[in-house]
Short mmCIF file of C-alpha atoms in Angstrom, two decimals:
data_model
loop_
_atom_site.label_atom_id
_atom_site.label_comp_id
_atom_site.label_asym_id
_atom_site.label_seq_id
_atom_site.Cartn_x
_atom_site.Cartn_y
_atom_site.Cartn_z
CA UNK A 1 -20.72 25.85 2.25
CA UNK A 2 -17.08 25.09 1.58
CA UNK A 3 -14.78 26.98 -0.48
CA UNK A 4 -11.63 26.98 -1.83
CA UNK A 5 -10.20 30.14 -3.40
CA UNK A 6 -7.13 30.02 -5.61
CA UNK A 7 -5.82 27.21 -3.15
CA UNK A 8 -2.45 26.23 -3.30
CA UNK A 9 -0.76 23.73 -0.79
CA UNK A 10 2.73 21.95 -1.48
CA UNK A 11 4.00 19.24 0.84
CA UNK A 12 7.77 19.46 2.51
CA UNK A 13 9.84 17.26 0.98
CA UNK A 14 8.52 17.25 -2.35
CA UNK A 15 5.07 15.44 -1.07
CA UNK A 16 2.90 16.31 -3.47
CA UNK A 17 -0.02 18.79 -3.08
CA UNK A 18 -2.63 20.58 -4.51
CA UNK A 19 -2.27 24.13 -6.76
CA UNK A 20 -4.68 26.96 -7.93
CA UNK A 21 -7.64 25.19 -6.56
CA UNK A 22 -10.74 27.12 -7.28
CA UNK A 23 -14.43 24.74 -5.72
CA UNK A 24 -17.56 25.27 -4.19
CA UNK A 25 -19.20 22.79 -2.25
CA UNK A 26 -23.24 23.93 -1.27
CA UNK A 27 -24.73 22.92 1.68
CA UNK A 28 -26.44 19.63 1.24
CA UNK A 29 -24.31 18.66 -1.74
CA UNK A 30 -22.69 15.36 -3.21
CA UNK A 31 -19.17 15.81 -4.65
CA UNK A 32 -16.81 12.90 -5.36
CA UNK A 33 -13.52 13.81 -5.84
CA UNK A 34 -11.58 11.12 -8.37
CA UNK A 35 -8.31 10.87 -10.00
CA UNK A 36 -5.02 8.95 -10.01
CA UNK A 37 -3.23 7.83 -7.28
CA UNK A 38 -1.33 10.98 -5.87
CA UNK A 39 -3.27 13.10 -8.00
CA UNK A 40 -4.54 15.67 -4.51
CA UNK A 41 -7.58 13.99 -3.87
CA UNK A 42 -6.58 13.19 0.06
CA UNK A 43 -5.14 16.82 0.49
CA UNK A 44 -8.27 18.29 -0.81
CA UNK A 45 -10.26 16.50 1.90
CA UNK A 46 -7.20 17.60 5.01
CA UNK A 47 -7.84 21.31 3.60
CA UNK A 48 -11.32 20.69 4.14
CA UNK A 49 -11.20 19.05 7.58
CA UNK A 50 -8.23 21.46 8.98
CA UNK A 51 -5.64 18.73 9.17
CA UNK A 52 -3.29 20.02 6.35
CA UNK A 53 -3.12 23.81 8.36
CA UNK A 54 -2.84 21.87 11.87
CA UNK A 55 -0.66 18.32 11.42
CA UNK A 56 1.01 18.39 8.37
CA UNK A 57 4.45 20.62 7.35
CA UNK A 58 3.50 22.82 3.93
CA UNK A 59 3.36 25.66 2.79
CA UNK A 60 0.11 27.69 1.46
CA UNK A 61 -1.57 29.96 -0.32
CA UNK A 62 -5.03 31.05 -0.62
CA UNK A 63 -8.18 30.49 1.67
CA UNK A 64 -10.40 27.84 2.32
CA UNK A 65 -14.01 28.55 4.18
CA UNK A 66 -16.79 26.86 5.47
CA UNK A 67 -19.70 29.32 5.67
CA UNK A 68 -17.40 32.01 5.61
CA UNK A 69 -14.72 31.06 8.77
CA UNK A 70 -11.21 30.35 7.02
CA UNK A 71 -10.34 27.25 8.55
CA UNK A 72 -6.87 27.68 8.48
CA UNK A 73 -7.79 30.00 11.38
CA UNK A 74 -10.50 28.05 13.16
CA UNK A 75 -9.37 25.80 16.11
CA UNK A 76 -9.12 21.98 15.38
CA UNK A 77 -11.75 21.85 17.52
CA UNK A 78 -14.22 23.95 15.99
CA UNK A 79 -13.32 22.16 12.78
CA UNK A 80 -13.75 19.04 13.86
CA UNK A 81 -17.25 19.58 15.24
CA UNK A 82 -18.34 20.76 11.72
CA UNK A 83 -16.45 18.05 9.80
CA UNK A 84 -16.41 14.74 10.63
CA UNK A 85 -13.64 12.54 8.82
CA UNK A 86 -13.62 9.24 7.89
CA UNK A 87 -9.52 8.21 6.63
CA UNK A 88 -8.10 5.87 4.56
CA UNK A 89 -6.82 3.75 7.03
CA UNK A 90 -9.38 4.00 9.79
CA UNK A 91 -6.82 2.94 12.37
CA UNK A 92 -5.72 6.26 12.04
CA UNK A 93 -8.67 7.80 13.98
CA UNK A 94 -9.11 5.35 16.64
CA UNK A 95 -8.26 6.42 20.48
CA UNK A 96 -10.23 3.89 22.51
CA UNK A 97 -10.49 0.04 23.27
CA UNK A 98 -13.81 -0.86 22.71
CA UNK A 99 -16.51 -0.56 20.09
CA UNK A 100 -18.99 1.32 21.82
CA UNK A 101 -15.95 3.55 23.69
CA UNK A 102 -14.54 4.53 20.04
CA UNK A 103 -17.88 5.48 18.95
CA UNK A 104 -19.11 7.70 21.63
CA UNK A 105 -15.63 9.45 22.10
CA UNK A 106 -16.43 12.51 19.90
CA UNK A 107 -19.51 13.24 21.69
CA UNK A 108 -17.89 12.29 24.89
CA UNK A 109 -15.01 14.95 24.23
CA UNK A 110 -18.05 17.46 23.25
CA UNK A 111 -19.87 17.53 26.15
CA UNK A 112 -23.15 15.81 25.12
CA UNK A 113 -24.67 14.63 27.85
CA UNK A 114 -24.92 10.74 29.07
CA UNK A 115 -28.45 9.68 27.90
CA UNK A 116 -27.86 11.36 24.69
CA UNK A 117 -24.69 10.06 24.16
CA UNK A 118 -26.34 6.10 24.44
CA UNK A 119 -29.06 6.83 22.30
CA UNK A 120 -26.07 8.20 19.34
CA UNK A 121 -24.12 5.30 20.40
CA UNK A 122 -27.09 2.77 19.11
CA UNK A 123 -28.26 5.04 16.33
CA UNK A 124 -24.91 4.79 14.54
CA UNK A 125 -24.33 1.38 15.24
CA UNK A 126 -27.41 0.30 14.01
CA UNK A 127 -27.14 2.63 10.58
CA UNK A 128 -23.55 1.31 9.46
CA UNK A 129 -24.88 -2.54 10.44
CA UNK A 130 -22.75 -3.61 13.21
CA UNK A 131 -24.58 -3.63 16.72
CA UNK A 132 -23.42 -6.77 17.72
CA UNK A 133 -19.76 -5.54 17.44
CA UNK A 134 -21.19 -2.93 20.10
CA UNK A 135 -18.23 -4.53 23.12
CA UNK A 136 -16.17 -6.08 20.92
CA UNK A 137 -12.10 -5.03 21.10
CA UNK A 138 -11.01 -2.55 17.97
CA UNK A 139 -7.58 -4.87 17.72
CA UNK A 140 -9.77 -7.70 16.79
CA UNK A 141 -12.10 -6.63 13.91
CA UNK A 142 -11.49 -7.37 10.63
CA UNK A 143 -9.86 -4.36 8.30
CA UNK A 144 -13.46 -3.60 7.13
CA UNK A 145 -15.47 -3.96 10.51
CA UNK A 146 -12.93 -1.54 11.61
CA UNK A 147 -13.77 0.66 8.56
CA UNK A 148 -17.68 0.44 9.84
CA UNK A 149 -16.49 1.53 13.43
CA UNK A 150 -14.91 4.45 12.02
CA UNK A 151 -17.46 5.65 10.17
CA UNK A 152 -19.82 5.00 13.19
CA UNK A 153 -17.58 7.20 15.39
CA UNK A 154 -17.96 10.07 12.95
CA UNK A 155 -21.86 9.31 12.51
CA UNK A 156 -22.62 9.58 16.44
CA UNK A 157 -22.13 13.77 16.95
CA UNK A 158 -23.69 14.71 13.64
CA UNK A 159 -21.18 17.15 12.05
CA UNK A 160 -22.94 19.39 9.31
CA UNK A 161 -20.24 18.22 6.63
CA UNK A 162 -18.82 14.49 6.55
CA UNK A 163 -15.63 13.65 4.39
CA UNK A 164 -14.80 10.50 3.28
CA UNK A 165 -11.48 9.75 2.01
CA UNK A 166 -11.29 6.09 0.10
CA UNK A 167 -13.95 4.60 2.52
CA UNK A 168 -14.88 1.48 0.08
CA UNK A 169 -11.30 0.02 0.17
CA UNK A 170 -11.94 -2.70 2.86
CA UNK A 171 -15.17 -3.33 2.77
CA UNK A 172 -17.05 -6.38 0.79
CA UNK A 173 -19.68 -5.91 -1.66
CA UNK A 174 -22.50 -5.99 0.62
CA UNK A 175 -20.82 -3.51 3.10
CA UNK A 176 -20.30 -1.13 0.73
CA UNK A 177 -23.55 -0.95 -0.54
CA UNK A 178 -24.33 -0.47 3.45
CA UNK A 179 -22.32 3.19 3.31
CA UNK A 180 -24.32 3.93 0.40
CA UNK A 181 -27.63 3.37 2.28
CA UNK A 182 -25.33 5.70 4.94
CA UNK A 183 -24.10 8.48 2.70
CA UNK A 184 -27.87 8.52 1.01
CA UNK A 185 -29.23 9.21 4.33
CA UNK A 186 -26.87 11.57 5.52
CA UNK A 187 -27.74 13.01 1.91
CA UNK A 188 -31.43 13.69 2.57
CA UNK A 189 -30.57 14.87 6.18
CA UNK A 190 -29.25 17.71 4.25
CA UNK A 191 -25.84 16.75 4.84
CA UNK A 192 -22.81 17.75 2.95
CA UNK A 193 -20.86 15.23 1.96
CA UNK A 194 -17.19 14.72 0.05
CA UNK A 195 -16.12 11.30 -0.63
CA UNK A 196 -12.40 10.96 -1.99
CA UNK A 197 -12.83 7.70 -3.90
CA UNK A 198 -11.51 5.34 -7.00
CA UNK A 199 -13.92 2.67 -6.97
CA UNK A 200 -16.94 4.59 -7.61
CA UNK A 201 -19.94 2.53 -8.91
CA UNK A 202 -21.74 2.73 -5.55
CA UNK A 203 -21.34 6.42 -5.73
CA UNK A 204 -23.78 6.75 -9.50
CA UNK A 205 -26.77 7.22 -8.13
CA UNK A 206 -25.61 10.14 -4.44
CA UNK A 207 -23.16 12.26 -6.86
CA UNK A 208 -24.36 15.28 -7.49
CA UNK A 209 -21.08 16.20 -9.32
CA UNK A 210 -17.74 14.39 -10.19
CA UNK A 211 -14.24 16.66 -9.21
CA UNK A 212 -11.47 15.23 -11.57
CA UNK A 213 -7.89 15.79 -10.27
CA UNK A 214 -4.80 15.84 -12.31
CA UNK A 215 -1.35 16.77 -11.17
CA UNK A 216 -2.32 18.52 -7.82
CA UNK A 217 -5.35 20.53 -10.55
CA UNK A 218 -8.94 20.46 -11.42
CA UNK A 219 -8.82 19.53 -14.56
CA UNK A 220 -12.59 19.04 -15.22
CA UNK A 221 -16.00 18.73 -13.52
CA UNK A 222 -18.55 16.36 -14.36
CA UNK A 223 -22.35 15.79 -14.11
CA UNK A 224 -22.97 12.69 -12.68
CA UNK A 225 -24.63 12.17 -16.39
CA UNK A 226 -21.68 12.86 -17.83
CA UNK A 227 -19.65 10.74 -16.00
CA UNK A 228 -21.97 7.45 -16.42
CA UNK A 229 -21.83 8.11 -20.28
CA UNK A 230 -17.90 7.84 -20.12
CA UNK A 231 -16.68 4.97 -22.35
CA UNK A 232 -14.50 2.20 -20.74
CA UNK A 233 -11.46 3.52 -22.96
CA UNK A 234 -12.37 7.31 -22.10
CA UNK A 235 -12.13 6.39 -18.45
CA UNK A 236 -8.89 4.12 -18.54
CA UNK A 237 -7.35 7.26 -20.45
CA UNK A 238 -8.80 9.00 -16.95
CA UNK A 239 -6.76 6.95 -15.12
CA UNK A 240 -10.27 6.25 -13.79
CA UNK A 241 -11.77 2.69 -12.57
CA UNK A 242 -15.42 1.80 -13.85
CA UNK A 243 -18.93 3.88 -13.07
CA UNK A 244 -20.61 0.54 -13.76
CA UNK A 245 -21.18 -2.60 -11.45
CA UNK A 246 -18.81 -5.23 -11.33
CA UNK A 247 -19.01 -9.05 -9.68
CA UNK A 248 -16.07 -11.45 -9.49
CA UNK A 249 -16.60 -13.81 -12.41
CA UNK A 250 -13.99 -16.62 -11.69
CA UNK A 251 -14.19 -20.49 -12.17
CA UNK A 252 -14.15 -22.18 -8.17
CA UNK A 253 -11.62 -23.19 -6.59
CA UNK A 254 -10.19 -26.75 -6.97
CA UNK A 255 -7.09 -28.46 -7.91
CA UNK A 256 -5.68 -27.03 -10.90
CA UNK A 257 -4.59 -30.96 -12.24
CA UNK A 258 -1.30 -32.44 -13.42
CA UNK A 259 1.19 -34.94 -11.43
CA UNK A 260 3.49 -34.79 -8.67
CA UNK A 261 2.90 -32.95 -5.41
CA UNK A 262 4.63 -29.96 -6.65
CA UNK A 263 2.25 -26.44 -5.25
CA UNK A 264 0.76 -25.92 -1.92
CA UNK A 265 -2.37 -28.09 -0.17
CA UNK A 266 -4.50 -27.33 2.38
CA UNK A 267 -5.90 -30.46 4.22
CA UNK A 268 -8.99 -30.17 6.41
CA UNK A 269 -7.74 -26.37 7.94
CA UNK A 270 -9.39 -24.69 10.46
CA UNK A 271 -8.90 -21.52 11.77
CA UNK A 272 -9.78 -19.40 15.09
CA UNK A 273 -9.43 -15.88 15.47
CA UNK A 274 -9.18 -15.80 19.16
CA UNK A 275 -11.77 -18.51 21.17
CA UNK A 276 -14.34 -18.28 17.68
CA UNK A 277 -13.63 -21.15 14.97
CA UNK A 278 -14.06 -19.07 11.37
CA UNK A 279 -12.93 -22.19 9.09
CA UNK A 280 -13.80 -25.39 9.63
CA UNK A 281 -12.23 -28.60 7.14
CA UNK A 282 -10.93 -26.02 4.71
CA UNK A 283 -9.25 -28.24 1.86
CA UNK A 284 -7.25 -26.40 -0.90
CA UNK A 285 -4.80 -27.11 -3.55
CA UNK A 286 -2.51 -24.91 -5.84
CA UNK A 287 -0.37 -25.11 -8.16
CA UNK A 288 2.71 -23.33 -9.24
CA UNK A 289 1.36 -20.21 -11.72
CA UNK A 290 -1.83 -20.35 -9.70
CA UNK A 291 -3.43 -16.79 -8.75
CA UNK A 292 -6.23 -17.23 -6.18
CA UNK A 293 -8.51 -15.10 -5.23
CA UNK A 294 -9.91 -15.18 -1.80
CA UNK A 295 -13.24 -13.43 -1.28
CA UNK A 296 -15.84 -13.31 1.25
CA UNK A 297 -17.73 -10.73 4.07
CA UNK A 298 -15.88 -8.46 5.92
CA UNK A 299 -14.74 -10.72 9.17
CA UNK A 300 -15.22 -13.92 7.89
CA UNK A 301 -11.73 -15.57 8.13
CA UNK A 302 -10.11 -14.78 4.80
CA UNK A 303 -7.26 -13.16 6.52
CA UNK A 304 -6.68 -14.75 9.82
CA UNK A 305 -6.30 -18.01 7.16
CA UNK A 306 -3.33 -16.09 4.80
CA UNK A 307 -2.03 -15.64 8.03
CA UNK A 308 -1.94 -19.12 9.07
CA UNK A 309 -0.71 -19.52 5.31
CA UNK A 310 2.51 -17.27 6.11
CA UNK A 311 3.29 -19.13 9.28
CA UNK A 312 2.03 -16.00 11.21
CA UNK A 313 -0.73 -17.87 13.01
CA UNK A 314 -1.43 -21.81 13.96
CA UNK A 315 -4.12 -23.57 12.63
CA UNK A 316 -5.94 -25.49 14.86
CA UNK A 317 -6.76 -28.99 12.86
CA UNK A 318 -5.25 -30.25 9.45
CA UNK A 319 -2.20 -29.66 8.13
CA UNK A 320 -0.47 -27.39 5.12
CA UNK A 321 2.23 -28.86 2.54
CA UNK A 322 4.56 -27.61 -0.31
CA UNK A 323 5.64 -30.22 -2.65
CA UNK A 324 4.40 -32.77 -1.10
CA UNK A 325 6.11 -32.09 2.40
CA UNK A 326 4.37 -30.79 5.14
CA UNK A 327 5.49 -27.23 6.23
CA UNK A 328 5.49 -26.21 10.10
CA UNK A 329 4.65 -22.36 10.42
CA UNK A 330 8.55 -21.56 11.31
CA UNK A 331 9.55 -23.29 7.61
CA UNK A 332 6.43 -21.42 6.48
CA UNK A 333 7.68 -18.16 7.35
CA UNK A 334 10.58 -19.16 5.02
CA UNK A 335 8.57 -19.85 2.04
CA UNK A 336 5.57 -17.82 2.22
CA UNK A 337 6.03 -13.60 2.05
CA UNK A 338 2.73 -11.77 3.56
CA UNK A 339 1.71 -8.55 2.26
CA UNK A 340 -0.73 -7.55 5.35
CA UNK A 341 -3.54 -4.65 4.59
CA UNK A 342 -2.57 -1.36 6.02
CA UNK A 343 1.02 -0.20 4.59
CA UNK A 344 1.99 2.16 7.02
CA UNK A 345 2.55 -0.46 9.75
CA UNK A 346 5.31 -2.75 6.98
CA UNK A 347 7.45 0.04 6.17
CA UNK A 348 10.55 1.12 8.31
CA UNK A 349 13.09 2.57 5.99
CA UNK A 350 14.10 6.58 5.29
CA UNK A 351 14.22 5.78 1.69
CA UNK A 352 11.39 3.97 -0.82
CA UNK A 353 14.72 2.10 -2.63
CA UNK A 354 16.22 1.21 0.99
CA UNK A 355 12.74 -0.26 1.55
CA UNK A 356 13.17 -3.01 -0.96
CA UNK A 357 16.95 -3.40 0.39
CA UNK A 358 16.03 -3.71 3.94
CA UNK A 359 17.56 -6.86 5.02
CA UNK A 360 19.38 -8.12 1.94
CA UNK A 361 23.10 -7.64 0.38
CA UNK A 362 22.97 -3.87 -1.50
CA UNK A 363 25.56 -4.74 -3.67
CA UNK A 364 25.06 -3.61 -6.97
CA UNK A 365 23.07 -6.63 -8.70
CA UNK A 366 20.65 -6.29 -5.87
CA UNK A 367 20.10 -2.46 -6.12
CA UNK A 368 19.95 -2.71 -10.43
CA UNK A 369 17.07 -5.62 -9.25
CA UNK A 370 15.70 -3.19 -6.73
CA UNK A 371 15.24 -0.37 -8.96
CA UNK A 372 13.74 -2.51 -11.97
CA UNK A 373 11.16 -3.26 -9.79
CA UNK A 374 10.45 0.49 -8.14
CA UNK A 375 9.83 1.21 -12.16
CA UNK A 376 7.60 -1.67 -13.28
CA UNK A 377 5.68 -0.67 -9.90
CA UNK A 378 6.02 3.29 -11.28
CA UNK A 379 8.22 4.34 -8.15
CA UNK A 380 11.08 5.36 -9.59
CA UNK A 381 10.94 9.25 -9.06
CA UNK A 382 10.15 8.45 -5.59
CA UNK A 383 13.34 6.48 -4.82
CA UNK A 384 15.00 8.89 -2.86
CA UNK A 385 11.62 9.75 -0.92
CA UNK A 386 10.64 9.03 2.47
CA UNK A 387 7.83 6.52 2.54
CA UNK A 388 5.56 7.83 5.24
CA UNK A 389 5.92 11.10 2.52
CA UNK A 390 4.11 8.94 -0.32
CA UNK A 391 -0.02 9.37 -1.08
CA UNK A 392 -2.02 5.70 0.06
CA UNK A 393 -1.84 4.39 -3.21
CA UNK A 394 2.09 5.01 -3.51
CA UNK A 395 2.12 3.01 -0.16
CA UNK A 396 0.40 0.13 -1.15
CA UNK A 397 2.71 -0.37 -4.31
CA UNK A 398 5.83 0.28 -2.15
CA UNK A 399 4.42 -2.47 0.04
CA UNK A 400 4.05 -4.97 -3.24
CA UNK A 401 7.20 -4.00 -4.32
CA UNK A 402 8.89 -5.17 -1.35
CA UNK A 403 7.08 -8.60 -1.80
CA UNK A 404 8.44 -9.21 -5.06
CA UNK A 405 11.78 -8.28 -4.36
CA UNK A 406 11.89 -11.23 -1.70
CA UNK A 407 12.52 -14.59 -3.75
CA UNK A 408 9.55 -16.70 -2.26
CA UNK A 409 7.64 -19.47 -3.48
CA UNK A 410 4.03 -18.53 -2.22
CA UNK A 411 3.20 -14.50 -1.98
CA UNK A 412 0.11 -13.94 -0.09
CA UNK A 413 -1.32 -10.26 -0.33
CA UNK A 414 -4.36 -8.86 1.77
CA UNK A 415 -6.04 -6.54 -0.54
CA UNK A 416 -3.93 -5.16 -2.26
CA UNK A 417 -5.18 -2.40 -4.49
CA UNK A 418 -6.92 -0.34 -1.34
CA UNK A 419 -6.60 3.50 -3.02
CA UNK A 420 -5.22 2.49 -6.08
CA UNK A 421 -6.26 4.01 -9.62
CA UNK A 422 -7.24 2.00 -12.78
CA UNK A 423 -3.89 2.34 -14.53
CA UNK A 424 -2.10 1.10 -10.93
CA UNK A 425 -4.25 -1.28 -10.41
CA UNK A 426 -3.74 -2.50 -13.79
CA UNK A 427 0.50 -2.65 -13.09
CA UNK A 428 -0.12 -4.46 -10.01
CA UNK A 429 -2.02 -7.18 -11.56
CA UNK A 430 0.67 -7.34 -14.77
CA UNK A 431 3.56 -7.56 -11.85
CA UNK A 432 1.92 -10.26 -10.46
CA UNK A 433 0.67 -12.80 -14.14
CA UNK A 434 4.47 -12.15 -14.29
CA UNK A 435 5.54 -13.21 -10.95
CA UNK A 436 3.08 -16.35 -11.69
CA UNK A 437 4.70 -17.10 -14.93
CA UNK A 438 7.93 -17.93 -13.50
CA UNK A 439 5.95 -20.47 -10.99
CA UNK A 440 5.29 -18.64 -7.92
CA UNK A 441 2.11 -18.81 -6.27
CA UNK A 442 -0.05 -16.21 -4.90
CA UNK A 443 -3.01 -15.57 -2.91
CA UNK A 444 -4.89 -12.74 -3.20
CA UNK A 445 -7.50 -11.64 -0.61
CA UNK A 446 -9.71 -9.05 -2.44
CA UNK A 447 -13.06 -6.92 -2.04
CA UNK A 448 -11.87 -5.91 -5.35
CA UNK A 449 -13.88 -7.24 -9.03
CA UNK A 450 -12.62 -5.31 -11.41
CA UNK A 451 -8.84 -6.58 -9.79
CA UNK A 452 -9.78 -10.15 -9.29
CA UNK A 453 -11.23 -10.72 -12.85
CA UNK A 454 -8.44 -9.35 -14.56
CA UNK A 455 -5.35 -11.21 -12.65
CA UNK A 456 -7.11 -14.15 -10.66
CA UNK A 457 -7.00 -17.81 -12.38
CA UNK A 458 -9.50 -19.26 -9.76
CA UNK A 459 -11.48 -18.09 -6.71
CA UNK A 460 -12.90 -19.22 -3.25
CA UNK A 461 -15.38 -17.39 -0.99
CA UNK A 462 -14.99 -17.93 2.45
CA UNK A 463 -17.59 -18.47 4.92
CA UNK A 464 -19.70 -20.25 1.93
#
């Protein structure tokens, strides 16, 4: 059992936190925690797993237990063999090369022994789907084949609690309902399990109860009944995204007509990631306005091709153009701004503003444009913050900010709404119909429906 007792934790810095949290999470039970973007959600689940008491500056008051032990006093350790923790960015957790290294290095570090290590090693490959990534190198999975790993890693040594935070965010529609076949068995192994999450759909039918968070508080627990009979406009007041399935529902892709050879054209592309060929005579053409969305399974290609796009990566056959001339990836670079998945590795600045100002003229035109855009991306009060001091879904905006500060023709963004609310999620895609208005075009590589439908013009599924 876990609970928290009048719990109050405050960030340094003015990082958010968590106050006067009162919960009890049984043995064996469901909870999702949901809520906007910064709302507490992610500090709930580093109370839970030690790692607010033991890595991060705050101050405290209040206890929280699991069966009794305050785990502000229990060694990291101790904690850690209890609760196993699955983060937002699964990077975060990795310490070895390999596959099959990163998943048996918990029960490596806890003294299981050899034989039973292997047999862990295959059982959690084999539940999260990915046994023939067993040798494969961590740097060269796709964002959600990494998210599998991670979750495989936790899976090997069996902790009696597992905590999620976002774990959907990179992972394709079949993949996700893969960690639900996960979290369901973990669930009738009499697991306990807490799942930070916005995109909750695959959650309706594990929940056993919904924790809403507002402004660091509980502000209200629901059934999973209760939360299924929400109305669309009772949940958007939530801040919340959708209980109920969504699919992408776009027209193909294709050209988008009119004259000229204004836009950008892909002519018979293909892509490698390393010695494997993942597109093969991949033909595209887009126009200026155009907002594509680019979908398929986790590992497929879709981003190794934005980054051939950006003039990151060579193609290996064919050829891209932009109005009609073709475009080397050195001009590319030029023309094309990336927005890669995984914002803590694309910001460098002490200062969310000085982020957007990084590299250009801060005279005053620039910093009135700079801070137009922090508020239409809702980052205003954070201006004068640190970045690495911002929640995940604060990231990710910071990171789209910066894009549409930079005056490019083509923006390419790699999933860009990972831990971001419904009312966030619903700026982001108003930022960028705007940006499209005035001509530019942009390529979206998205897991995410709900997103996709509401800003994407056209689609294309790769691997199809």
């Amino acid at each position: 059992m876990i609970e928290f007792r009048n719990v109050t934790y405050l960030y340094k810095n003015g990082g958010g936190g968590v106050k006067n949290i009162d919960l009890t999470v049984n043995d064996g039970e469901f909870v999702v925690l949901c809520g906007r973007s910064g709302c507490g959600k992610t500090t709930l689940t580093r109370l839970a797993n030690g790692l607010a008491y033991h890595f991060y500056a705050g101050r405290y008051d209040g206890t929280v237990t699991i069966d009794g032990k305050s785990v502000r006093d229990m060694p990291i350790f101790e904690t850690g063999r209890l609760v196993g923790s699955v983060f937002q960015d699964p990077r975060d957790g990795f310490f070895a090369k390999y596959v099959e290294g990163e998943t048996a290095f918990a029960c490596e570090n806890y003294g299981f022994s050899p034989t039973d290590i292997r047999a862990r090693v295959a059982a959690a490959l084999g539940a999260v789907g990915i046994e023939n990534l067993r040798f494969a190198e961590l740097k060269k999975l796709s964002s959600g084949e990494k998210q599998k790993v991670a979750i495989a890693s936790v899976y090997a040594p069996a902790p009696k609690i597992y905590v999620f935070d976002e774990p959907s965010s990179n992972l394709d529609a079949a993949a996700t309902l893969a960690l639900a076949d996960v979290m369901r068995a973990l669930k009738a192994d009499g697991k306990t399990v807490v799942v930070s999450e916005h995109r909750v759909n695959y959650l309706m039918n594990l929940a056993d109860k919904f924790v809403y968070i507002d402004g660091g508080e509980i502000a209200r627990v629901f059934t999973p009944r209760e939360f299924a009979n929400l109305s669309d406009a009772e949940s958007a007041a939530l801040g919340l995204r959708t209980p109920r399935p969504c699919a992408v529902n776009l027209p193909p892709r294709g050209d988008s007509g009119g004259g000229g050879n204004a836009g950008l054209r892909l002519n018979a592309l293909s892509v490698s990631y390393g010695k494997k060929e993942l597109i093969s005579g991949f033909s595209l053409s887009l126009r200026p306005g155009d907002i594509l969305a680019v979908t398929g399974t986790n590992g497929c290609g879709k981003t190794s091709l934005c980054r051939v796009i950006a003039g990151l990566k060579r193609q290996n056959r064919g050829e891209i153009l932009f109005n009609g001339k073709k475009l080397p990836p050195r001009k590319r670079l030029a023309a094309v701004y990336y927005v890669a998945n995984g914002a803590d590795n694309q910001l460098f600045s002490s200062s969310v503003r000085d982020e957007l100002l990084l590299g250009l003229k801060a005279d005053p035109k620039t910093r009135e444009r700079a801070d137009a855009i922090l508020a239409e991306f809702g980052l205003s009060e954070y201006a004068d913050r640190h970045p690495l001091l911002l929640s995940g879904g604060q990231k990710q905006r910071l990171t789209l900010a910066v894009a549409f500060m930079r005056d490019r023709s083509v923006i390419v963004l790699d999933e860009p709404t990972s831990g971001l609310d419904l009312t966030r999620m619903r700026h982001v895609a108003d930022a960028i119909k705007t940006a499209s208005v005035s001509g530019k075009i942009i390529i979206v590589v998205s897991h995410d429906a709900e997103f996709v439908n509401r800003v994407c013009n056209k689609s294309v599924i790769i691997g199809s």
